[in-house]
Amino acid sequence: MVNDWTTEQSSMAHAQTGEELGQVLETDLSQGLSDAEAEARLGRFGENALSKKQKETVWDLIWEQIHQPLVYILIVAGVVTVFLKEYIDASVIFAVVVVNVIIGFVQEYKAMNTLESLSKSMATFTTVIRAGKKHRVDSKHITLGDLIFLQQGDKVPADIRLISTKELQTKEATLTGESLPVDKTTEPLPEDCVLADRRNMVYASTYITSGQATGIVTAIGDQTEVGRISELIQEVERVETPLAKKIGQITKLLLVLILGLAGVTFTVGLLQGQSWKEMFMVAVALSVAAIPEGLPAAVTAMLAIGVNRMARRNAIIRKLPVVETLGSATIICSDKTGTLTEGLMTVREIAVHGLELEVTGSAYDPNGEFLHQGESFSPKDHQGLWMNLHAGLLCNDSSLEKKGGIQVVQGNPTEGALLVTALKAGLSMDEITALYPRIDSIPFDSKKKYMVSLHHGENGSKTLFVKGAAEHILALCDRCLLADGSHHPLEIQRWQEKIDAMAQKGLRILAMAHFEIGERDFSLDHNTLPRLTFSGLQGIIDPPRKEAVSAINSCHEAGIRVKMITGDHAITAKAIAMEMGILTDHNEQVIEGKEIDGLSEEALTEISEHTHVFARVTPEQKLRIVRALQSRSEIVAMTGDGVNDAPALKQADIGTAMGITGTEVSKEASDMVLADDNFSSIKAAVEEGRGVYDNLTKFIVWTLPTNVGEGLVIMLAIIMGLSLPILPIQILWVNMSTALLYGLMLAFEPKEPSIMQRPPRKPDKPFFAPNFYVKMGIVSGMLVLSAYNLFNWELEAGRTVEQARTVAVTVFVLIEGAYVFNCRSFKHSLWEIGFFSNKLLLFGWLLMLVCQLAFVYVPFMNIAFQSASIPLASWGRILASAFLTYLLVEIEKWVERRLF
């Protein structure tokens, strides 16, 4: 009975009759529950609401910025420098940590607020029948076994088994992916009937588009299909981003290098007779000096710049590392409805006697034309076509209205498409409805599959207009209307062949017919319908977005495979996939959800790699497909807007939700939200992601050799028993100032022209190419040699040790300044990419020169950093060292181009 009702039983409600269900749930099918019983069940089963997921707090966002390997290294370094009483060094290091946290926090907090502003959630109300009376109650106050009354415009509040319907249609795209309104019935269905085909059930979060119904609540809150999906989301663990993995590898490399240098220094010092305490302090100082303090802040800043660029291209990034992950994507799995397609029904083809036409235009825009073999055709030139369009306009219960300058449909989207097509032909809704006022009608019947309307005509005559499923309309007709207005016997076989051909294109086909009654009295009824005159077919589809077709092309050129994963029918999915270039061969297989259920994980992994279209899939199956692709080391971007997409969105490396049509559940599960719901924005985001990765790589390849060089300078000084050519506080100056004014400016490096013509990076490919170590050897070597040689040159020339160290610091700054121009491109020379193509870098370079002049010549800087003024001749030697370094790296690049 009701107290023993289980989730398994609710999932089988479609297989029971209404009477059987009423007995089990102890519900009177005419009176509903009593008020007292409803109150008791509310207390027993709880409110009809999903368990709330704890949202991220400000402290959660702050912790995410701190919880990074490089930041941990900086914090440890800062603590150690405090114990060493190097308070200036410590304050600089902690300042870097704070700046890094602030930049990351601000960007992610902005993204969080942007998503909240996109939220459209509000309290919903439901009509419930209790003790034989209808009440409007808050949806969260309905309970198991409640009798619910539904009508057009209602949002379904729970999972409900229908017991009576009147021309009921629902919109289920957010749950099943079905793009068209779904006709509902009350007949029991087989137990193994898949969710998308359960015509006697309506589910929480879907909408009633037309008709009325009464049904029994079979599941509430977390027990609904939406609730089950919500639980599935919670079970999914976030995958580590490629950037996090690469930064982890870099951190390990840094730790090995720094600890290696420190260990060698400590050991050599002990062998030379130095005290272990003194050598420990030196080793710690070396470690602190070798840490790239600017790296975490620069990485965060570069990602933040990428976030802003993407926002300008309608992609709202929720987590900074996702920026780079987009550039790594190898596969994009996209939902169909509303993402690849417009999400709006449009008449694409019309077939009348002796004529087949293409209808141009999209959405509900009345601008468009009729084409016959590519040439414009006037609908008035064919009486069959003209009557067909009249039937679509008059035998119609929907309307068009403008909202915010955009035309929208009030009522059934399919009927809206017929109205728009009539407008494209030049028909005026107001004039035609006034000329043919409606007398009576028979609403669309899910069993008869047609609608009839009776209208007054000219001179007191009456006309019947009929529209509906093609096979059913053909059965009512015995003749066809020709272009000149004459009649011809109906050739059913020829029209059936045409229907089949249009269906293969994924079109939903509606047929139109009419009958001139004249002035006689006529009582409209199914049984009084005469044999009708067939006027033709209209083929309707949710058309592909034009910009999405171009974007898919670009993805293919970039080596990114695009797969369609939809809850829609296989024929429709295949037709759209062919048109968009996702499929290129009619013989390519489309895998349906029922086939996936029988596959092992190994078999699904193999099939998912080579299949491009998956149709009629459930949320669990979408999740399995994404995991199968990830098991082959693919970086998967997943797009979707429905509740059914959320688990796969969370599992994917880049989950992408729709900002306009997307449900709050899908947005919450995503990493990125498309403000314009457009697939082309994903392509733009991938392009930006690749640019960010390129510039991050350039920054890291630029910064690491300098840190290695700094560590080597200190280590060699200890090993050889020499004075330090550069002090730890001076190293901090070099690291922080150059990272900001040289390195960070690489974030503004323009994307290379071929960025979307190259294949995606392999996930297991090492971050550093072999030639990086050659560059590191050249630059680190030049830094060490130049610093020591010029340091000793200055001392031998009678300069003070402060002046000699100032020269060493300045040679570090200018060699890094020369090397940053090498790093603008790893293949092309500075002149090939354009010297002035990154003006911010030139500005940063000049500003760094001004700061270094201040370091050398401004008294308070001399005191703070123990620097001193140097003569002009020293600048000549410094510039020569910097130019030589630039030249050597360019020669290395030239050799690499010739060899590879």
Tab-separated table of N, CA, C and O in Angstrom, residues 40 69 122 124 136 154 180 245 251 318 431 449 473 488 520 527 553 647 717 757 762 773 836 873 886:
chain	number	residue	atom	x	y	z
A	40	ALA	N	-1.316	14.457	6.479
A	40	ALA	CA	-0.590	13.354	7.113
A	40	ALA	C	0.539	12.859	6.214
A	40	ALA	O	1.651	12.574	6.682
A	69	PRO	N	49.594	23.716	-5.600
A	69	PRO	CA	50.957	23.335	-5.219
A	69	PRO	C	51.930	24.505	-5.143
A	69	PRO	O	52.689	24.634	-4.176
A	122	MET	N	11.655	30.405	-9.700
A	122	MET	CA	10.619	31.063	-8.902
A	122	MET	C	9.668	29.983	-8.392
A	122	MET	O	9.658	28.862	-8.882
A	124	THR	N	6.477	27.753	-7.999
A	124	THR	CA	5.441	27.344	-8.934
A	124	THR	C	4.234	26.830	-8.153
A	124	THR	O	4.370	26.305	-7.050
A	136	ARG	N	-5.438	25.680	-5.671
A	136	ARG	CA	-4.108	26.083	-6.156
A	136	ARG	C	-3.168	26.103	-4.964
A	136	ARG	O	-3.380	26.850	-4.004
A	154	ASP	N	1.116	24.905	-17.671
A	154	ASP	CA	1.562	24.429	-16.356
A	154	ASP	C	2.946	23.791	-16.439
A	154	ASP	O	3.275	23.110	-17.420
A	180	LEU	N	10.157	17.888	-30.181
A	180	LEU	CA	8.777	18.220	-30.515
A	180	LEU	C	7.851	17.979	-29.323
A	180	LEU	O	8.167	17.172	-28.444
A	245	LYS	N	47.240	19.187	-13.952
A	245	LYS	CA	48.215	18.101	-14.095
A	245	LYS	C	49.578	18.650	-14.529
A	245	LYS	O	50.620	18.255	-14.001
A	251	THR	N	55.668	21.742	-10.936
A	251	THR	CA	55.994	21.898	-9.515
A	251	THR	C	56.972	20.825	-9.071
A	251	THR	O	57.937	21.102	-8.340
A	318	ARG	N	33.276	29.564	-15.212
A	318	ARG	CA	33.016	29.489	-13.773
A	318	ARG	C	34.288	29.201	-12.985
A	318	ARG	O	34.409	29.583	-11.828
A	431	GLU	N	-6.364	39.646	-41.740
A	431	GLU	CA	-7.244	39.701	-42.919
A	431	GLU	C	-7.870	38.339	-43.215
A	431	GLU	O	-9.068	38.249	-43.501
A	449	LYS	N	-5.530	11.849	-34.857
A	449	LYS	CA	-4.326	12.496	-35.404
A	449	LYS	C	-4.639	13.623	-36.387
A	449	LYS	O	-3.887	13.857	-37.340
A	473	ILE	N	-4.573	11.952	-42.855
A	473	ILE	CA	-5.243	12.898	-43.765
A	473	ILE	C	-5.449	12.256	-45.129
A	473	ILE	O	-6.526	12.404	-45.751
A	488	HIS	N	-7.739	16.243	-59.239
A	488	HIS	CA	-7.164	15.048	-59.858
A	488	HIS	C	-7.315	13.919	-58.859
A	488	HIS	O	-7.154	14.123	-57.649
A	520	ARG	N	-25.178	25.149	-47.561
A	520	ARG	CA	-26.064	24.253	-46.824
A	520	ARG	C	-25.683	24.174	-45.355
A	520	ARG	O	-24.548	24.454	-44.975
A	527	ASN	N	-17.990	12.004	-37.612
A	527	ASN	CA	-18.782	11.115	-38.457
A	527	ASN	C	-19.386	11.829	-39.661
A	527	ASN	O	-19.878	11.169	-40.600
A	553	ASN	N	32.773	22.881	-38.736
A	553	ASN	CA	33.824	22.837	-39.759
A	553	ASN	C	35.173	23.234	-39.178
A	553	ASN	O	36.189	22.580	-39.401
A	647	PRO	N	24.420	15.241	-15.268
A	647	PRO	CA	25.479	14.318	-14.826
A	647	PRO	C	26.664	14.270	-15.795
A	647	PRO	O	27.826	14.279	-15.365
A	717	ALA	N	78.621	30.129	-6.152
A	717	ALA	CA	79.321	31.017	-5.217
A	717	ALA	C	79.705	30.261	-3.955
A	717	ALA	O	80.836	30.417	-3.436
A	757	GLN	N	44.174	25.366	-36.972
A	757	GLN	CA	44.475	24.408	-38.039
A	757	GLN	C	45.374	23.284	-37.545
A	757	GLN	O	45.738	22.403	-38.310
A	762	LYS	N	48.056	16.247	-27.317
A	762	LYS	CA	47.797	14.944	-26.706
A	762	LYS	C	47.884	15.095	-25.190
A	762	LYS	O	48.833	15.697	-24.672
A	773	TYR	N	64.765	22.213	-23.122
A	773	TYR	CA	65.945	22.023	-22.276
A	773	TYR	C	67.183	22.629	-22.931
A	773	TYR	O	68.109	23.055	-22.241
A	836	PHE	N	55.808	45.061	-33.580
A	836	PHE	CA	54.844	45.907	-32.858
A	836	PHE	C	53.486	45.222	-32.647
A	836	PHE	O	52.519	45.876	-32.273
A	873	ALA	N	79.826	52.668	-19.250
A	873	ALA	CA	80.546	51.556	-19.886
A	873	ALA	C	79.981	50.208	-19.452
A	873	ALA	O	79.927	49.246	-20.241
A	886	TYR	N	69.955	36.681	-26.982
A	886	TYR	CA	68.861	36.697	-27.959
A	886	TYR	C	69.293	36.005	-29.249
A	886	TYR	O	68.555	35.196	-29.817
